[in-house]
Coordinates of C-alpha atoms and ligand atoms in Angstrom, one line a residue:
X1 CA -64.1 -205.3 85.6
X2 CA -62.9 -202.0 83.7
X3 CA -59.6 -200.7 84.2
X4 CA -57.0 -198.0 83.2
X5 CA -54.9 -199.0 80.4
X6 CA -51.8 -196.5 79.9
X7 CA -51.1 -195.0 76.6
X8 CA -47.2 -196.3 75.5
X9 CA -47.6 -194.8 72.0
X10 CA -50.1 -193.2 69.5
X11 CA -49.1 -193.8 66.1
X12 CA -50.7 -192.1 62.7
X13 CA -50.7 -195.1 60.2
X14 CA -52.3 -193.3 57.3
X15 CA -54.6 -190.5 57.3
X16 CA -57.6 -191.6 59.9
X17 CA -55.6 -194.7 60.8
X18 CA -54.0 -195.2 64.3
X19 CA -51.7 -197.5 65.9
X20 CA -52.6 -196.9 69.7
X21 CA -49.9 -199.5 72.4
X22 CA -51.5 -199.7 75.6
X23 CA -50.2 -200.9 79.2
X24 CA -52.3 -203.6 80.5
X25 CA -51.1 -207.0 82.1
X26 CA -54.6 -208.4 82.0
X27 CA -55.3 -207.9 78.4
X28 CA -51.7 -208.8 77.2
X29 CA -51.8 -212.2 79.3
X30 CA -55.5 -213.2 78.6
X31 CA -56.8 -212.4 75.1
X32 CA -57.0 -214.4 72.2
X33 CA -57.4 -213.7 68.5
X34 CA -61.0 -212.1 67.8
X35 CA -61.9 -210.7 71.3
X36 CA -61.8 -206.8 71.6
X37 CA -61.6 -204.4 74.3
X38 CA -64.6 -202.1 75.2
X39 CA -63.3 -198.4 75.5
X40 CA -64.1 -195.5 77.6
X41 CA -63.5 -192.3 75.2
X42 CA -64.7 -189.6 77.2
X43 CA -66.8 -188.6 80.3
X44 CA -69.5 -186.3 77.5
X45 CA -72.8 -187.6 76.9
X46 CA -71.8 -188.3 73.5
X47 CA -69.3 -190.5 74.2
X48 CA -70.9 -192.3 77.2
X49 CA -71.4 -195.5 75.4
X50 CA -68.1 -197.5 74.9
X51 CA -66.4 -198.1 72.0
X52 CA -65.9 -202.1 70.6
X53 CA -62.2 -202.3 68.9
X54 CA -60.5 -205.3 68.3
X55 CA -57.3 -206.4 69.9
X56 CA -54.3 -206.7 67.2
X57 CA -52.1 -208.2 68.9
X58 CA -49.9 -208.7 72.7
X59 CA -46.7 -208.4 73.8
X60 CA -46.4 -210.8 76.7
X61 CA -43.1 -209.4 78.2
X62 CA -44.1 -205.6 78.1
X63 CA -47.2 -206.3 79.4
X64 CA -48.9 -204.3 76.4
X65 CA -51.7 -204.7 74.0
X66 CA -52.1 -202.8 70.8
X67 CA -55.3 -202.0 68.6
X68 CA -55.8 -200.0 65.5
X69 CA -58.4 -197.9 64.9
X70 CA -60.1 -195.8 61.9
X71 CA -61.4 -192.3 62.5
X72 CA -65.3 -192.6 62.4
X73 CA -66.7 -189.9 65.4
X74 CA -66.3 -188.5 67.7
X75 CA -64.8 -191.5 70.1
X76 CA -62.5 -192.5 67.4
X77 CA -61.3 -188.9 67.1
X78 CA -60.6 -188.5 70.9
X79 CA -58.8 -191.9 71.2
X80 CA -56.7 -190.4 68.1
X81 CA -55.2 -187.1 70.2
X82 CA -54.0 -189.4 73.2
X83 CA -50.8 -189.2 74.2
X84 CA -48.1 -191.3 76.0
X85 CA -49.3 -191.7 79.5
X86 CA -52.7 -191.0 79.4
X87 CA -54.7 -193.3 81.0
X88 CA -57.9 -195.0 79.3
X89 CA -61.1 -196.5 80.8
X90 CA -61.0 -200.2 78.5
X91 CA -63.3 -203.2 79.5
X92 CA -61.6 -206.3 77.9
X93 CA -60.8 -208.6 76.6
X94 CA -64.1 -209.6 75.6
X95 CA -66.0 -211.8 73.0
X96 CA -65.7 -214.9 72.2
X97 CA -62.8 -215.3 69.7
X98 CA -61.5 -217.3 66.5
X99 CA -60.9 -221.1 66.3
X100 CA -57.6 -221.3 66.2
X101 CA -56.1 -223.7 63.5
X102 CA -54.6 -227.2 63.9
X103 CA -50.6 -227.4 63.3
X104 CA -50.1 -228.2 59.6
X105 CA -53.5 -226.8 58.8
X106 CA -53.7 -224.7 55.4
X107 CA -55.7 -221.2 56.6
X108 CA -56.9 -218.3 54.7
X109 CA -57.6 -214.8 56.4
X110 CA -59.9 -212.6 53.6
X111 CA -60.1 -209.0 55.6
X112 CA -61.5 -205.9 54.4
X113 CA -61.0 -202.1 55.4
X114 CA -60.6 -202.0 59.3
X115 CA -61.7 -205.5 59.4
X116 CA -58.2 -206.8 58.7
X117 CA -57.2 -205.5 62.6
X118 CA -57.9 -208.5 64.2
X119 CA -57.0 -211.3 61.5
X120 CA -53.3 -210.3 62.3
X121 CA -53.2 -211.2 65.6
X122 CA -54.9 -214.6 64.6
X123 CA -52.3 -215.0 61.9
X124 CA -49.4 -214.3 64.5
X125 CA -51.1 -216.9 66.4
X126 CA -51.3 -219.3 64.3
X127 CA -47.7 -220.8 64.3
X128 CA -47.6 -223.8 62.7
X129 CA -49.7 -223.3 59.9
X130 CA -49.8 -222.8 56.2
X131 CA -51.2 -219.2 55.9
X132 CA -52.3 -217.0 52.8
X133 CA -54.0 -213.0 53.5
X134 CA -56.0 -211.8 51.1
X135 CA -56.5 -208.0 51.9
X136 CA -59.1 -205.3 50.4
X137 CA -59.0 -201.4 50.7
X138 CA -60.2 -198.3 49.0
X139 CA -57.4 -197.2 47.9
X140 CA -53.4 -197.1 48.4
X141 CA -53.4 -194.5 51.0
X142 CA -55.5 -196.6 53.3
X143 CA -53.2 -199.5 52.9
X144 CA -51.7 -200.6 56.6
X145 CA -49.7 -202.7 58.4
X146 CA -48.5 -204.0 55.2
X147 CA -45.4 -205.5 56.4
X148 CA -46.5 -207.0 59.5
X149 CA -48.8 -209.2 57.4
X150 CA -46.4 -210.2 54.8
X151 CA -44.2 -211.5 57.9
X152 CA -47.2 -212.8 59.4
X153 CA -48.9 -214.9 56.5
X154 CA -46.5 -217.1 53.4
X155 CA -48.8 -215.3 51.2
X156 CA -50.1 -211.9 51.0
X157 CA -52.7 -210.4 48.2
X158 CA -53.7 -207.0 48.6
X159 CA -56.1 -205.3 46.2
X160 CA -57.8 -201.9 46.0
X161 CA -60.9 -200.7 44.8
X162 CA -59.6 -198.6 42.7
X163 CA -55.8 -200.3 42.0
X164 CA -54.1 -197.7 43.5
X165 CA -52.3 -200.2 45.2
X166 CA -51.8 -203.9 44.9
X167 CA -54.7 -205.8 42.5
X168 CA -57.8 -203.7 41.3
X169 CA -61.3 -204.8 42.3
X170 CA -62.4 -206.7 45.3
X171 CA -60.6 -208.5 47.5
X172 CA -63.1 -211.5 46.9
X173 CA -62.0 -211.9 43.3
X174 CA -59.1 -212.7 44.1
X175 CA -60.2 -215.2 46.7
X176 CA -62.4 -217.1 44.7
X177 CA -59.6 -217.3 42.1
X178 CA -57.7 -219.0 44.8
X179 CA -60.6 -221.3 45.4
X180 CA -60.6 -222.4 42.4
X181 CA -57.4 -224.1 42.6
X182 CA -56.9 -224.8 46.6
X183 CA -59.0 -226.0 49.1
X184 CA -57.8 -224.3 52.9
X185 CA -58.7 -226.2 55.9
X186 CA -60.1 -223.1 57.2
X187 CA -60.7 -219.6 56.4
X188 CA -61.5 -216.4 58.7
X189 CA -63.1 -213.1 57.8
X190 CA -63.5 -209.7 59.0
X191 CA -64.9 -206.8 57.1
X192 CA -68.1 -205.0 55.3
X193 CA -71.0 -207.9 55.7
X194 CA -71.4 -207.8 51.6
X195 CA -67.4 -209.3 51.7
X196 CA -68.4 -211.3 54.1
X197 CA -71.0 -213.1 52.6
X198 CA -69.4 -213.8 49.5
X199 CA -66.7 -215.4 51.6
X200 CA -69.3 -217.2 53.4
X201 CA -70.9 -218.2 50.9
X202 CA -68.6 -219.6 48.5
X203 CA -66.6 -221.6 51.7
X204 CA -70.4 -223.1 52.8
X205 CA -70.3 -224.3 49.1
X206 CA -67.5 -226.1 49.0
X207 CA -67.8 -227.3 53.0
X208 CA -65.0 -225.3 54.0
X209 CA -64.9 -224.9 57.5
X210 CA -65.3 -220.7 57.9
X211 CA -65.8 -218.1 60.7
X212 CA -67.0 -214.7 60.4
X213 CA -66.2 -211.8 62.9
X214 CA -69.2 -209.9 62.9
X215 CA -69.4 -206.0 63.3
X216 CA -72.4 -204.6 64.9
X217 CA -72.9 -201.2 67.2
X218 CA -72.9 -201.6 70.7
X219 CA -74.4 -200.3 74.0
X220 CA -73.0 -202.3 76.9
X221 CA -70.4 -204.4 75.6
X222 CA -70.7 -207.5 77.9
X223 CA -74.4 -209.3 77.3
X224 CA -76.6 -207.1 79.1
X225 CA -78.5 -204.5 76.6
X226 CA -79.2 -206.7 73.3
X227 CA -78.3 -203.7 71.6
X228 CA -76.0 -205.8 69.1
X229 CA -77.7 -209.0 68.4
X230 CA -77.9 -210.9 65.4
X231 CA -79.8 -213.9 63.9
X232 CA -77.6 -217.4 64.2
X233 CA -79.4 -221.0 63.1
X234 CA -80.6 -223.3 65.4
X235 CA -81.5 -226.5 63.2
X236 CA -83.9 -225.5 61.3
X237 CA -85.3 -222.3 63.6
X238 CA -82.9 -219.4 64.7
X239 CA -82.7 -217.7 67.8
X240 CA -80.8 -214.0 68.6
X241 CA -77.9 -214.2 69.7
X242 CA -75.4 -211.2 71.3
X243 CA -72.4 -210.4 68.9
X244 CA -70.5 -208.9 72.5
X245 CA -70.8 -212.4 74.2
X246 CA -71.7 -215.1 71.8
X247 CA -69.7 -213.6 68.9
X248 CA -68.0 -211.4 67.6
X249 CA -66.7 -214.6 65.8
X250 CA -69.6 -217.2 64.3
X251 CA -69.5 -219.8 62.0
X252 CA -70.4 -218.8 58.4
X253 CA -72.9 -221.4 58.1
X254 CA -74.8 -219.8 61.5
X255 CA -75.3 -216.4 60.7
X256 CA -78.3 -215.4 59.1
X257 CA -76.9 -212.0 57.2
X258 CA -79.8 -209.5 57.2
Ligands
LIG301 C1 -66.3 -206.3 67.8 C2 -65.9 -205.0 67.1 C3 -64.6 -204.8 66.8 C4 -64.2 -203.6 66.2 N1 -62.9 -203.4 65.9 C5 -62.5 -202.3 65.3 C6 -61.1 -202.1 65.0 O1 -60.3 -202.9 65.3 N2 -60.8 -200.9 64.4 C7 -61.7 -200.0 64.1 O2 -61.3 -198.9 63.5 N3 -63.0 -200.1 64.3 C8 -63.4 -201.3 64.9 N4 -64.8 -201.4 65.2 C9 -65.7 -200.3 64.8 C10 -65.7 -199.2 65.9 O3 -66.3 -199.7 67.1 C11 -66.4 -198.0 65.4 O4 -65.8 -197.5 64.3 C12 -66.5 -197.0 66.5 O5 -67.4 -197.4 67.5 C13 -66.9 -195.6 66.0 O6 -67.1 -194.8 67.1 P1 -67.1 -193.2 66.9 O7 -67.5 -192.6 68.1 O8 -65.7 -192.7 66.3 O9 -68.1 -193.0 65.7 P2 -69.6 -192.8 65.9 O10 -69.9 -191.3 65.9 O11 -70.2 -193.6 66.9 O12 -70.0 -193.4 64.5 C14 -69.5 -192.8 63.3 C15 -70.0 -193.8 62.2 O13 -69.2 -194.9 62.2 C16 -70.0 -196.1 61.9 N5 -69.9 -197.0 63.0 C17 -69.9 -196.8 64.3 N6 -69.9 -197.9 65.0 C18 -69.9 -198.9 64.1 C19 -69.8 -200.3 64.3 N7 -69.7 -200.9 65.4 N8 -69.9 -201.0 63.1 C20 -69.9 -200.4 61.9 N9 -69.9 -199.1 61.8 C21 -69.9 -198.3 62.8 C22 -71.3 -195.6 61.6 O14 -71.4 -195.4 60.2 C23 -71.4 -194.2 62.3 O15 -72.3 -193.4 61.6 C24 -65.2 -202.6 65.8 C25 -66.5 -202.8 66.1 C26 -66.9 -204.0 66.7 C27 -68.3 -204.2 67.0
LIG302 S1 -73.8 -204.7 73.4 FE1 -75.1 -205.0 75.1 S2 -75.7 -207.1 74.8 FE2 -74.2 -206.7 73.3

């Protein structure tokens, strides 16, 4: 199930923010929006578990996958010194991914921090559809892949924490702002859980249709450790279920946010 993936670049976005393209037909020609690829940063102890990271998008044709990645560790930090042709360990793609939306469908991504990596690839996905990004950072400096989402979405709103860059506050004022006034078909959100629940929460309100990508530390990646699971409703009991096989994306109105 694991294979090598070879490195075609390793770009420096901003400071602690890499673009890393890999070589893999499998990934490129199977994964959807949402899924990630488990990866293999080192043979050390410290390093022995894999690394989740979400898949940012294909290129069909070259046969290549790209993701982007924050500095965090130590894995982070060795995936951030490979070079062109090095070859990594990845398991992938894995998860089960976003719902993708209906042709003519009005769609709203809300991402914050590294959790806007995989609502691009959904966005590029979603041809056909109406689509507005609403993206929150720190600051400026941390602000990336700016372009490809403004090609990617008809509407792009990014704001800062500390309006460095773009609107100041969080990105869910602006959201709700937009609320106010439109109701999307769907909306999709990846980010820090207190973002998320806003989100969730005012889209449960309203009946919106919503699915949140959760983030969660894992051990093994495919279903086998329980290391990452998370409380989802059943009715009216809930049950635990795995955010590496059942998830990473939920429906808001499942997840029970600890
Ligand atoms: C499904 C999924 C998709 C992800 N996609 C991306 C992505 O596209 N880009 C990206 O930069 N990161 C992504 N992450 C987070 C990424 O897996 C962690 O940043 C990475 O494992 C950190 O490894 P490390 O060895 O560098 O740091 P470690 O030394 O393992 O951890 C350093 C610190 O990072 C934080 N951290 C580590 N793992 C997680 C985690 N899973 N969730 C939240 N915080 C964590 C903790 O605060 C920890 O103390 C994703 C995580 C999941 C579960
Ligand atoms: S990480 Fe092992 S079950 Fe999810």
């Amino acid at each position: 199930m694991n294979f090598n993936a070879v490195v075609v670049k390793n770009e420096k976005l901003a400071e602690n923010i890499y673009l890393l393209r890999l070589k893999s037909e499998k990934i490129s020609h199977n994964a959807a929006p949402g899924q990630f690829v488990n990866i293999k940063c080192c043979d050390g102890l410290d390093t022995y578990l894999r690394r989740p990271v979400s898949i940012l998008r294909t290129h069909g044709p070259e046969n290549t996958f790209d993701i982007a990645f924050m500095v965090r560790g130590k894995g982070t930090r060795i995936l951030s010194c490979l070079k062109e042709g090095d070859a990594v360990d990845c398991i992938g793609p894995l998860g089960r991914g976003f719902t993708l939306p209906e042709k003519g469908e009005r769609i709203c991504v809300v991402g914050g921090g590294i959790g806007i990596f995989p609502l691009l690839y959904l966005l590029e996905k979603s041809a056909g559809a109406y689509k507005a990004a609403f993206l929150g950072f720190r600051s400026g400096g941390l602000v990336v892949l700016g372009k490809d989402f403004e090609k990617a979405a008809d509407q792009l709103i990014i704001s800062t924490d500390d309006g460095s860059f773009g609107e100041k506050g969080p990105v869910t004022t602006p959201f709700l702002k937009y609320l106010e006034k439109e109701r999307p078909d769907r909306v999709y959100t990846c980010g820090p859980a207190p973002m998320m629940i806003k989100v969730a929460d005012a889209c449960n309100e309203r009946g919106i249709f919503c699915e949140v990508s959760m983030e969660q530390r894992m051990g093994c990646g495919i279903g086998a450790c329980l290391v990452c699971v998370c409380r989802i409703k059943h009715n009216d009991d809930w049950a635990y279920e795995r955010i590496c096989r059942d998830g990473p994306v939920f429906r808001a109105e499942e997840v029970i946010f600890e």
